[in-house]
Coordinates of C-alpha atoms and ligand atoms in Angstrom, one line a residue:
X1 CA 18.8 0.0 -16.8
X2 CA 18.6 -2.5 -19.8
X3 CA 18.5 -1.1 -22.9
X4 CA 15.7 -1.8 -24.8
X5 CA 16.0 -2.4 -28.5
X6 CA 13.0 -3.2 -29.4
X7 CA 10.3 -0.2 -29.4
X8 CA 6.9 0.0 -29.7
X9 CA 4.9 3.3 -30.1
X10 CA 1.8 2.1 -28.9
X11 CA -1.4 4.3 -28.3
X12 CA -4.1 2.5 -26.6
X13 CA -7.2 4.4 -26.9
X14 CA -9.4 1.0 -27.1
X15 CA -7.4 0.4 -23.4
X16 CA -8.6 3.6 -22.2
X17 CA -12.1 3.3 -23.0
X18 CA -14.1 2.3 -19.2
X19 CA -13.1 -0.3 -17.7
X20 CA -16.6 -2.3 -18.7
X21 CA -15.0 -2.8 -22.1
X22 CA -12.5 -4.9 -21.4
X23 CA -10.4 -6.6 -19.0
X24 CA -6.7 -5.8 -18.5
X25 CA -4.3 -8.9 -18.4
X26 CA -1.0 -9.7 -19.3
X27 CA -0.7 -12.2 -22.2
X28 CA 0.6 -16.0 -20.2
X29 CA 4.1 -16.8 -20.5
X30 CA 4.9 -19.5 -22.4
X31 CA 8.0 -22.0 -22.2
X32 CA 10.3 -22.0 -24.9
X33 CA 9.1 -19.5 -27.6
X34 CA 10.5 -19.7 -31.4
X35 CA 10.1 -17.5 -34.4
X36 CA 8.8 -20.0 -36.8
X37 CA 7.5 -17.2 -39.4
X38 CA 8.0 -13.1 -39.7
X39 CA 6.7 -10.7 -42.1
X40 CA 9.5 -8.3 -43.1
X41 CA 7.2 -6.3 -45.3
X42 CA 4.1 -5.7 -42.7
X43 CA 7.1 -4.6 -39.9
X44 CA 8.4 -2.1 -42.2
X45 CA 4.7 -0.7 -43.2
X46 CA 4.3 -0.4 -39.3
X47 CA 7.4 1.0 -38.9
X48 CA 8.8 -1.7 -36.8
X49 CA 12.4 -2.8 -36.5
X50 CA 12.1 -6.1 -38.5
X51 CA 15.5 -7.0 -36.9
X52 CA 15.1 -6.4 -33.6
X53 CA 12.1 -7.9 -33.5
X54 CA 13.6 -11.2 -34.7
X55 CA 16.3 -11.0 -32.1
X56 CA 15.4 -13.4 -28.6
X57 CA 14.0 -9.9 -26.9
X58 CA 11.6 -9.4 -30.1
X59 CA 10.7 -13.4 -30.0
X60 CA 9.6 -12.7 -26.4
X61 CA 7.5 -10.2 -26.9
X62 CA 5.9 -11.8 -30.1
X63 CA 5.2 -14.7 -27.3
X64 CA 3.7 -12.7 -25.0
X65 CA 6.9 -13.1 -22.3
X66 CA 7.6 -10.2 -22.5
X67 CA 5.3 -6.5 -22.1
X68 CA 6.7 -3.3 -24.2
X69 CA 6.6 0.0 -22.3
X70 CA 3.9 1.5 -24.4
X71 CA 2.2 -1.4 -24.0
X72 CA -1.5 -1.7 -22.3
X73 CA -2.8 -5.6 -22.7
X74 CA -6.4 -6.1 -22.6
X75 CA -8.5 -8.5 -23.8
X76 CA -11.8 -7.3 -24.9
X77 CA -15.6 -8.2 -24.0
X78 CA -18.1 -9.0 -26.6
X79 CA -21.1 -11.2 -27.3
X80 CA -22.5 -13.2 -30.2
X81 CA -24.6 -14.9 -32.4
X82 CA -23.0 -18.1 -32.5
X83 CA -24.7 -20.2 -35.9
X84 CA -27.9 -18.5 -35.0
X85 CA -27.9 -18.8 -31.2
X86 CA -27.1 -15.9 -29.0
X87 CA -24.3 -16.1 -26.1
X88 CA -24.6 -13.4 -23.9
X89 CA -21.2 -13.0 -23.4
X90 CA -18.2 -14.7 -25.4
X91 CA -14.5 -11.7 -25.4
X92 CA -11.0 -12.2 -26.0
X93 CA -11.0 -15.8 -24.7
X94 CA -7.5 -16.8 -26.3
X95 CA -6.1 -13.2 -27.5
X96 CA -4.7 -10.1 -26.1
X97 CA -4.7 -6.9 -27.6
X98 CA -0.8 -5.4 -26.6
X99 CA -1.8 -1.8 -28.4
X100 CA -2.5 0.2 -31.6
X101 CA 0.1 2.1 -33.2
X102 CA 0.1 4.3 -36.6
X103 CA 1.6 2.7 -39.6
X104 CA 3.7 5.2 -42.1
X105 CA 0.3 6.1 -43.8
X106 CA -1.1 7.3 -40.6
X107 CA -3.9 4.4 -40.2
X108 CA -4.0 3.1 -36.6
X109 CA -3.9 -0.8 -36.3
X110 CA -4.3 -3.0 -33.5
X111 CA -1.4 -5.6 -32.2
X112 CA -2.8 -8.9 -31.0
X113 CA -1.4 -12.2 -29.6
X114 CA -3.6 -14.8 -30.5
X115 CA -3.1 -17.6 -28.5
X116 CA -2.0 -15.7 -26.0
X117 CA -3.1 -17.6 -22.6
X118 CA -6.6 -17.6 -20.7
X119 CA -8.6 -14.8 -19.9
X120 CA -11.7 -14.0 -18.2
X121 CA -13.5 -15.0 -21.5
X122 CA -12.1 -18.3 -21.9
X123 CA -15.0 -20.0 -21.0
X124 CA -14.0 -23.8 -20.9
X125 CA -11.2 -23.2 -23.7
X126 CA -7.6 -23.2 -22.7
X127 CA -6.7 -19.6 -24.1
X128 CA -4.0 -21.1 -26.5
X129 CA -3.7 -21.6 -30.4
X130 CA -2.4 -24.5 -32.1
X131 CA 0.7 -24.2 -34.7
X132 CA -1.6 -25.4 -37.9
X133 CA -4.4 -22.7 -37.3
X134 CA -2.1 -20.0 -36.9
X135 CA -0.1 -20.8 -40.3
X136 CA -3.5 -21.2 -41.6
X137 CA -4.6 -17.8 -41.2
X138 CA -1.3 -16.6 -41.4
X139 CA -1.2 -17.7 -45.3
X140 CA -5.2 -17.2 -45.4
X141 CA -4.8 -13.3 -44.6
X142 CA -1.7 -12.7 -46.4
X143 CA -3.3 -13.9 -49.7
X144 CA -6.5 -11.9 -49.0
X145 CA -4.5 -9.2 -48.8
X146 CA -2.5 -9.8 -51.6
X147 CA -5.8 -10.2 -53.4
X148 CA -6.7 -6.8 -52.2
X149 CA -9.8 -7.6 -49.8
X150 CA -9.5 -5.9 -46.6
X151 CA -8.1 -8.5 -44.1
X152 CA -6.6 -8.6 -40.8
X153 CA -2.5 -9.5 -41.5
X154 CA 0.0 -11.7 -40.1
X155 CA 3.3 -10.3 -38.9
X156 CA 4.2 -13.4 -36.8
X157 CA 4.3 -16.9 -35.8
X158 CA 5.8 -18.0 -32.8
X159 CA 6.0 -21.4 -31.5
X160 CA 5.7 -21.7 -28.4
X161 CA 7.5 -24.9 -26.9
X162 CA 4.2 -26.3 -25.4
X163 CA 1.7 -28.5 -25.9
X164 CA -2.7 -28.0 -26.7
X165 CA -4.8 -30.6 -26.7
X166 CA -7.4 -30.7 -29.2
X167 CA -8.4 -34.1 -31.3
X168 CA -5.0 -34.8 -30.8
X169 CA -1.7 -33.5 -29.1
X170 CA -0.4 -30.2 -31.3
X171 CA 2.5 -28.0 -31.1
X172 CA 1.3 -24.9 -29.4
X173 CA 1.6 -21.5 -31.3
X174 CA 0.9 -17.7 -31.4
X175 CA -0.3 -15.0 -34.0
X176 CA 0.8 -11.6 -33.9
X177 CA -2.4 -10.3 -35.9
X178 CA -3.1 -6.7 -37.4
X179 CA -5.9 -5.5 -37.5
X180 CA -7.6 -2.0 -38.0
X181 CA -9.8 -2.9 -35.7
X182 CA -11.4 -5.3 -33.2
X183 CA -14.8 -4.0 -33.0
X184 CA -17.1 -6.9 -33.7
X185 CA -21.0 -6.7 -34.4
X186 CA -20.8 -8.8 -30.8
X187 CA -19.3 -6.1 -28.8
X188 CA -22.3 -3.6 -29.5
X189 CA -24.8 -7.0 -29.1
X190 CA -22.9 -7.0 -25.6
X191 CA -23.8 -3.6 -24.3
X192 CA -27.4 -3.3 -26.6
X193 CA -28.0 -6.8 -24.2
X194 CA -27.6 -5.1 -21.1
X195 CA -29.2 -2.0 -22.1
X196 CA -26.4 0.1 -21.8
X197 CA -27.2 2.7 -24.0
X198 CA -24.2 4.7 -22.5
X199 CA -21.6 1.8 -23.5
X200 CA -23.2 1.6 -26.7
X201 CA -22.6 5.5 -27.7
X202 CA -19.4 4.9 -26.5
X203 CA -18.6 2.5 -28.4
X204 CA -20.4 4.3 -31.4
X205 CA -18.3 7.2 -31.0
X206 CA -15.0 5.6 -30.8
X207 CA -15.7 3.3 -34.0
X208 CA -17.4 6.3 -35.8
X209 CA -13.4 8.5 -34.9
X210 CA -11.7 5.4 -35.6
X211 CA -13.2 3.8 -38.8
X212 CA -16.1 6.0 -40.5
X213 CA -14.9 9.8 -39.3
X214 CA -17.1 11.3 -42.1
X215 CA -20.1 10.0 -40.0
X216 CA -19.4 12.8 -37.7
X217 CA -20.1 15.2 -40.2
X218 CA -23.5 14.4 -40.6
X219 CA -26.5 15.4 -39.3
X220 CA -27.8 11.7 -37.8
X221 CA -24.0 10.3 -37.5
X222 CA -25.2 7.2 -35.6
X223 CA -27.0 6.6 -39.0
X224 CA -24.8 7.6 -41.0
X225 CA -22.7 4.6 -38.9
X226 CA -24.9 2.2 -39.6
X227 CA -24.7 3.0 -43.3
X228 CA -21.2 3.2 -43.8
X229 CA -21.1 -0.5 -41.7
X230 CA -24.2 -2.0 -44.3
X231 CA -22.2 -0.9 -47.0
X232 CA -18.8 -1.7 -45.8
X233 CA -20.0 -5.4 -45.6
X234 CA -22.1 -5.5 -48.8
X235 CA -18.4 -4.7 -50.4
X236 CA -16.5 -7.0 -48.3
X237 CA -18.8 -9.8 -49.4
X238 CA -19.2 -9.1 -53.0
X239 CA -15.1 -9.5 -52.6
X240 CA -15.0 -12.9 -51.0
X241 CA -17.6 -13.8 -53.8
X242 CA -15.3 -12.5 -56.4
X243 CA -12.2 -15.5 -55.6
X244 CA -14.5 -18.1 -54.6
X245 CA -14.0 -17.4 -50.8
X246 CA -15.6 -19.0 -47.6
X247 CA -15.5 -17.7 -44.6
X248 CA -17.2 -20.4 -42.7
X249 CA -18.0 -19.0 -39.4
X250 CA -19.7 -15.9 -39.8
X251 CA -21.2 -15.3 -36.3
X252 CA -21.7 -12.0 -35.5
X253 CA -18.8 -12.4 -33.2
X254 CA -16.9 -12.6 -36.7
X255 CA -17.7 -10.0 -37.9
X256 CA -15.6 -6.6 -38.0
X257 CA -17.5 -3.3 -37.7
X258 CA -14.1 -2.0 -39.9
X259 CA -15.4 -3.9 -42.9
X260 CA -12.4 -6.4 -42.6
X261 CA -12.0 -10.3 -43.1
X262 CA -10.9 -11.1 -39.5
X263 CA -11.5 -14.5 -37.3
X264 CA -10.1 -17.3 -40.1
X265 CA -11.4 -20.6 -39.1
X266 CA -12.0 -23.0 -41.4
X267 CA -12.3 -20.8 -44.3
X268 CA -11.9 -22.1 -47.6
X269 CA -11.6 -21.6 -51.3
X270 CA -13.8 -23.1 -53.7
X271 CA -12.4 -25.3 -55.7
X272 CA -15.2 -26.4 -58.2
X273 CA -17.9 -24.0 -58.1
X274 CA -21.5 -25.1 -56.2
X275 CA -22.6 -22.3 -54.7
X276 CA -24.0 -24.8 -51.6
X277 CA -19.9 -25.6 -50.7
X278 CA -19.6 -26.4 -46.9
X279 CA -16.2 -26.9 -46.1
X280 CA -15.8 -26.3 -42.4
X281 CA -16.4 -29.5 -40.3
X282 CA -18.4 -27.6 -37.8
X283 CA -21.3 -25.8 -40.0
X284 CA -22.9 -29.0 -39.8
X285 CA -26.3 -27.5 -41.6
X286 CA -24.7 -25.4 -43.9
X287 CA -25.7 -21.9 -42.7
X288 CA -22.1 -20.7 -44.1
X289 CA -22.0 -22.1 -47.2
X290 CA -20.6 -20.3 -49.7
X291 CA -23.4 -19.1 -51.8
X292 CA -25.2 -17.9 -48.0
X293 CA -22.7 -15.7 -46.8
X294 CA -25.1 -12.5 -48.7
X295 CA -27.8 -13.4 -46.9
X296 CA -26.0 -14.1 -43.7
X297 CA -24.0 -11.0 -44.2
X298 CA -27.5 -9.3 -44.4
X299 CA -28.7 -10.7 -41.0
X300 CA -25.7 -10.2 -39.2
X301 CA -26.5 -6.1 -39.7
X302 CA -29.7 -6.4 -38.9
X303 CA -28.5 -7.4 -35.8
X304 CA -26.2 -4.6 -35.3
X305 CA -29.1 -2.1 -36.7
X306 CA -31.0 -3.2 -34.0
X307 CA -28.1 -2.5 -31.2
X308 CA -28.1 1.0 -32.7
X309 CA -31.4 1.4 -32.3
X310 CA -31.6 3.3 -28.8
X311 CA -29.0 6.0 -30.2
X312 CA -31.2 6.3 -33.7
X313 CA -33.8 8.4 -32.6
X314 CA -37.1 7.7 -31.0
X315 CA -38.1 4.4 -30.3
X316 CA -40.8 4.3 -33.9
X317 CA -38.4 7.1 -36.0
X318 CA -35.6 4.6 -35.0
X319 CA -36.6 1.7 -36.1
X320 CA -38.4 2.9 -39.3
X321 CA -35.2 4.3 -39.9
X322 CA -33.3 1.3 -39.4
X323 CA -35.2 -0.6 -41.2
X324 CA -34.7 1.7 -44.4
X325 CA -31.1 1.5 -44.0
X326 CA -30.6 -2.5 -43.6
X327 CA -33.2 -2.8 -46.7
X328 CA -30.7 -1.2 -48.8
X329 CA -28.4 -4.1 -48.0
X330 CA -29.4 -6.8 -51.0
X331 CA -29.3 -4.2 -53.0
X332 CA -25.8 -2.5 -52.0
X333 CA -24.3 -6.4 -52.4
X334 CA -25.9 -7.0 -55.9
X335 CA -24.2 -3.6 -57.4
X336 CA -20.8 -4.6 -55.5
X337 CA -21.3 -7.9 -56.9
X338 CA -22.2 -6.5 -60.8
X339 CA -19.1 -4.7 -60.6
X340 CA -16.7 -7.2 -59.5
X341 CA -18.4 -9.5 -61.8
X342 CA -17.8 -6.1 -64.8
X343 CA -14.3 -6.4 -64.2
X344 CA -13.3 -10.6 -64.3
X345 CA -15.6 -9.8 -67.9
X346 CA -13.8 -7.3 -69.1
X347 CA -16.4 -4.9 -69.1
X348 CA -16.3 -1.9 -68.3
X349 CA -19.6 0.2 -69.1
X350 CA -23.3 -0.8 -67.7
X351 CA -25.5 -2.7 -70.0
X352 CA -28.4 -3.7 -69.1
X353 CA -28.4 -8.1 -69.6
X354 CA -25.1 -7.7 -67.8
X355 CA -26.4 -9.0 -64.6
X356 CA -28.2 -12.0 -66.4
X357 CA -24.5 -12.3 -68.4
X358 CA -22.7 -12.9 -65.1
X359 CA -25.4 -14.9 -63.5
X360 CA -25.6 -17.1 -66.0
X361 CA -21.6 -17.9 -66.3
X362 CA -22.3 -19.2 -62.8
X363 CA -24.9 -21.4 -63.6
X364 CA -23.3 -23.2 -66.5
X365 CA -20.3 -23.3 -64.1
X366 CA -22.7 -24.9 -61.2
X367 CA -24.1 -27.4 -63.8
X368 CA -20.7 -28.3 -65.0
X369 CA -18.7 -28.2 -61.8
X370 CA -16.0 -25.9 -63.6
X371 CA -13.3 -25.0 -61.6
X372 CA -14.1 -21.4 -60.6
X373 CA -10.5 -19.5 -60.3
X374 CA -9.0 -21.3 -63.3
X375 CA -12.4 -20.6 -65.6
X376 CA -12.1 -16.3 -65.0
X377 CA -8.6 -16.8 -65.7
X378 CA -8.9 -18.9 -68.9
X379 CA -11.6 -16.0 -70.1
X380 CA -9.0 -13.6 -69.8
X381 CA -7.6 -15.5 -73.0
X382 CA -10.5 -16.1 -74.8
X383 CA -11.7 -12.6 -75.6
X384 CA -11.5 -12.6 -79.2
X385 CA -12.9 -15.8 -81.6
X386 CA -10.1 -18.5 -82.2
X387 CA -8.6 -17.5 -79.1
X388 CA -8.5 -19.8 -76.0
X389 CA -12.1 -22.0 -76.4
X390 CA -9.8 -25.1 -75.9
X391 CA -8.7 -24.7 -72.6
X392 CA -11.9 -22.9 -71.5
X393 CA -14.0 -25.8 -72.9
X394 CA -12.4 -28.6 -71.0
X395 CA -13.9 -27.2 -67.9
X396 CA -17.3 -27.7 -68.9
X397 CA -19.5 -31.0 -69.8
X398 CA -22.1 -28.8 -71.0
X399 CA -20.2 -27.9 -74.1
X400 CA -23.2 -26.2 -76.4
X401 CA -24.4 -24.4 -73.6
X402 CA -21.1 -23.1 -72.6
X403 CA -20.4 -21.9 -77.0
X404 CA -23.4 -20.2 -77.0
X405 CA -22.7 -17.8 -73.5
X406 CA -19.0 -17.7 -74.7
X407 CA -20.4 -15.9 -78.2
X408 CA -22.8 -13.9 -76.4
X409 CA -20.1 -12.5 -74.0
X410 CA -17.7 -11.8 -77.3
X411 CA -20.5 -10.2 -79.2
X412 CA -20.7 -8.3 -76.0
X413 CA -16.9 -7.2 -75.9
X414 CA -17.9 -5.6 -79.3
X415 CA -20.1 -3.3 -77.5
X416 CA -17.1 -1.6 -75.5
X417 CA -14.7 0.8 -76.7
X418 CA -11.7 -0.4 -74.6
X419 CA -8.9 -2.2 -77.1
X420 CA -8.4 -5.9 -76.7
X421 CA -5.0 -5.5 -75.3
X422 CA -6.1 -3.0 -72.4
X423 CA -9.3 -5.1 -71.8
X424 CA -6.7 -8.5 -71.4
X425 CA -4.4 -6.3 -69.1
X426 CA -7.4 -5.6 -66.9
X427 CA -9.3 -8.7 -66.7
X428 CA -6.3 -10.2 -65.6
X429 CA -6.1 -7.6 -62.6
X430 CA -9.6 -8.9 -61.7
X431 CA -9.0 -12.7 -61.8
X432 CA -6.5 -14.1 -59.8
X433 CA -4.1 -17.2 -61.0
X434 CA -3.3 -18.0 -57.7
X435 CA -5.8 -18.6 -54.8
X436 CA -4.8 -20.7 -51.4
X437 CA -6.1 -24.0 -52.6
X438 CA -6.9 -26.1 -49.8
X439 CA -4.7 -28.9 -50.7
X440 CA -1.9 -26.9 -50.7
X441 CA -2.2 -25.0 -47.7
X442 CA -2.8 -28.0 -46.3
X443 CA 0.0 -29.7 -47.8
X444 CA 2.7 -26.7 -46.4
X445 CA 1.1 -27.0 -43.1
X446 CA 1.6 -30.5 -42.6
X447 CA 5.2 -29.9 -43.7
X448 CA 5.8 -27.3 -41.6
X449 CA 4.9 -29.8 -38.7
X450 CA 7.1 -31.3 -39.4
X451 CA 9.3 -28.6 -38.9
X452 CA 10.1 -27.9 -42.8
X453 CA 8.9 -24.5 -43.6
X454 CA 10.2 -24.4 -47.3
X455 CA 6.9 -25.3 -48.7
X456 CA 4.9 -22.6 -46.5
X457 CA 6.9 -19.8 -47.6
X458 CA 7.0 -20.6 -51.6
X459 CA 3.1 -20.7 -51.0
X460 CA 3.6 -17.7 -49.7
X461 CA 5.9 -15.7 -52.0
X462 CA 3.1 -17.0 -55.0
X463 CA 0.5 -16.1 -53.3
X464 CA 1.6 -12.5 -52.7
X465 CA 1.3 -12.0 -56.5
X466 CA -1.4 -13.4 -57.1
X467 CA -2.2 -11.6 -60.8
X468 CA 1.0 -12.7 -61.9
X469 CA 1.5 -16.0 -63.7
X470 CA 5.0 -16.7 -63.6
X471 CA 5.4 -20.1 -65.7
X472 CA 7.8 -22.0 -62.7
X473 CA 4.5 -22.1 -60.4
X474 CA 2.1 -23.0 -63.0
X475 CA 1.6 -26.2 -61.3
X476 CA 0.1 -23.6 -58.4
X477 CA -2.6 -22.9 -61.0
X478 CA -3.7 -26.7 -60.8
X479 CA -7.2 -28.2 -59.2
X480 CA -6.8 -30.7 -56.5
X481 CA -6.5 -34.5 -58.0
X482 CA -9.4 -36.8 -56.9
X483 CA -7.2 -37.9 -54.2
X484 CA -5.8 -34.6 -52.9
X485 CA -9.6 -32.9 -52.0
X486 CA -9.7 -31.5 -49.1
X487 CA -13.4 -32.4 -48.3
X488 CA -13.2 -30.1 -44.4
X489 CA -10.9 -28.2 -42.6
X490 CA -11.0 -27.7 -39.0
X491 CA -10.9 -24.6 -37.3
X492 CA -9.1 -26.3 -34.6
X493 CA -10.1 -24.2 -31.8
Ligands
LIG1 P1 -13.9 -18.3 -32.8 O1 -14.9 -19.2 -33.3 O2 -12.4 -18.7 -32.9 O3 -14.1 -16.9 -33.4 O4 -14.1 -18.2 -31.2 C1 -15.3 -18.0 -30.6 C2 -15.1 -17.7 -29.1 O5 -14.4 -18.7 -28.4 C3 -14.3 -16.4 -28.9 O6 -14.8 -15.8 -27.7 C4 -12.9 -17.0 -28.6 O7 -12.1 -16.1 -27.9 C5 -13.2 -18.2 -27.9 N1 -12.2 -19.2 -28.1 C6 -11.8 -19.9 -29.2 N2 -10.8 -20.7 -29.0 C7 -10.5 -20.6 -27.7 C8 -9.5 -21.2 -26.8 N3 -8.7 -22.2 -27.3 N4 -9.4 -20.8 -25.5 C9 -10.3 -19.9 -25.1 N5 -11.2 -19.3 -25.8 C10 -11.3 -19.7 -27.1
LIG2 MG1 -14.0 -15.2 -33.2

């Protein structure tokens, strides 16, 4: 027998869920696969072979040529909401799931190709995944990570020696994506569709063990489910807010019941900050702009209240109940939202007029068209009078207006009983330096087309600190010139 030197421990309890859940399919072998990108550090957290896995048997498998023992490859049904409009049944059109295994803190995560090949949920698409998208959310989700907002993770890229056609002809790629979880919003609006209340408790059951395992403890856990889920997203968002993220498709089919960032598109950083940025060519109206995603967070668990509805209680109780526990959502965001917004200001005890402090930073910023990362940072500076205004200043046109928040924010600082020096140390903890700035990503995309990869991986490595300043990538710090604004990205699909 060959020996094998690559091993997985995979577990597949999604796999072994019925059969309704999912179809089982290998991932579609592909021509000449090449390792174009590897995450050393994810491997190791997995407690993968990093080596191995680099070696032509690990490639293969990272391509989908190749099927570990353990594994069990499905791809997995779900529906959607698709920019407002349900689709009765969308799935794993372009991704097999190979397996879950444990990482060395005992969490379970799944292993997916992404770009893996057609499956029975391809609809018209042709199941693959071009090389820029899949260094897009490769860097995306890294830096999320980094950032510490729960994200799905990158632990490869693979070329894969063929061809998609999209707008254009593109090299051909695949993601090896980790994820807690692939439970979407979508795949309980799949079985709540067809009134299959067994599916759906199912379903509920498994996510409730796998994700939320206090929910068992309590006496309603299906509503203590939906609970944990509301609030899960309210935090979620209030992080995105936080570094100026947009997710820019957030259809329901987007949307993780584990409360991560998963499914990058044509998300975006702000640049500038106008809360109505549109960045992805496709939202065409806007219904993901940045300053929507609360409110489209909020009706994206309404819709998976109302799958949970026949498993809540009687058909009245249940949705009475529901509807207590979605109405808590606006308010759930705002306090997530207050106490990131605490911590980029350095403060650290409630006061009423914070709210209206934060809020009205924003506005000044709106008016002004400040640059939204470099702004926080710069306040990290300016804490005490004499210190930092000049830099801060030169962001905004609206200089009188800016002096007189800027003195109410110090007088403010007075209020707290942290020292200067801790409350620095801290801010600077809550307000990145480094964000993916569209340019750039863009900019070590297309030179990685062009098959230099230098570029992508110093984004990379100054991205994964992203609280650090190191003075050699200052320039990282820098706004997009006139010139270099990326006005859309693609999601390329
Ligand atoms: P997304 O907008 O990427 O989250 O995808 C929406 C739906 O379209 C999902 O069901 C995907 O699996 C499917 N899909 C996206 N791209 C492709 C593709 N190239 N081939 C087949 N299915 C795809
Ligand atoms: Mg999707």
């Amino acid at each position: 027998m060959e020996a094998q030197i690559v091993t997985f421990l995979f577990d597949n309890t999604y796999a072994r869920l019925p059969d309704r859940f999912h179809t089982r399919l290998p991932p579609t072998p592909v021509k000449a696969p090449n390792l174009v990108q590897f995450n050393t550090g994810l491997a190791g957290e997995l407690g993968l072979d990093a080596e191995a896995l680099q070696t032509p048997e690990g490639v293969s498998i990272l391509a989908g040529n190749k099927i570990p023992a353990t594994a069990d490859p499905i791809a997995m049904v779900y529906a959607g909401h698709q920019f407002g409009h349900w689709v009765s049944r969308l799935g794993d059109g372009r991704a097999i799931l190979l397996g879950e295994l444990i990482d060395r803190n005992g969490v379970r995560y799944d292993i997916q190709l992404k770009g893996a090949g057609r499956t029975p949920y391809s609809r018209t698409g042709d199941g693959r995944a071009a090389l820029g998208p899949v260094l897009r959310e490769y860097i995306v989700s890294e830096a999320m990570t980094a950032l510490g907002i729960p994200s799905s993770r990158a632990l490869a890229a693979v070329t894969t020696g063929e061809r998609v056609f999209r707008e254009t002809i593109l090299p051909g790629a695949i993601l090896t994506r980790v994820a807690k979880g692939h439970v979407r919003v979508g795949t309980f609006q799949y079985f709540a569709s067809r009134q299959d209340t067994e599916a759906l408790s199912v379903l509920a059951d498994y996510v409730i063990a796998r994700h939320y395992p206090a929910a068992s403890e309590k006496k309603n856990g299906y509503l203590a489910l939906l609970d944990a889920v509301i609030e899960a997203q309210a935090e979620l968002i209030a992080r995105w807010m936080h570094v100026g993220f947009i997710h820019g498709v957030m259809n329901t089919d987007n949307m993780s019941i584990a409360g991560e960032t998963i499914d990058y598109g044509p998300c975006a950083f702000l640049d500038d900050y106008h809360p109505g940025t549109v960045l992805s060519s496709v939202d065409q109206g806007g219904r993901y702009a940045y300053g929507n995603q609360p409110t489209i967070a909020h009706w994206n668990v309404i819709r998976f209240a109302q799958c949970l509805l026949p498993l809540l209680g009687r058909e009245d109780a249940a949705v009475a109940i529901a509807q207590d526990a979605v109405n808590k959502f606006p308010r759930l965001y705002q306090s997530a939202w207050l106490a990131g917004m605490r911590d980029k200001l350095g403060l650290h005890i409630d006061q009423e007029g914070d709210l209206e402090l934060a809020e009205s930073l924003c506005k000044l910023m709106a008016a002004a068209g400040a640059d939204f990362t470099n702004t926080f940072r710069a306040l990290c500076d300016a804490t005490r009078p004499g210190h930092g205004e000049a830099s801060l200043r030169e962001n905004f046109s609206n200089k009188g207006a800016f002096d007189a928040w800027l003195a109410r924010w110090r007088s403010r600082l007075q209020t707290e009983p942290t020292d200067d020096e801790a409350r620095v140390a801290s801010m600077r903890r809550a307000n990145p330096a480094f964000i993916p700035r569209n340019h750039r990503v863009e900019e070590v995309i297309q030179a990685a087309m062009r098959g230099d990869f230098a570029p992508f991986e110093t984004l990379l490595h100054v991205l994964s600190r992203p609280y650090e300043e190191p003075a050699d990538y200052a320039h990282y710090t820098k706004p997009p010139k006139p010139e270099e604004v990326v006005h859309a990205t693609f999601c390329g699909t």
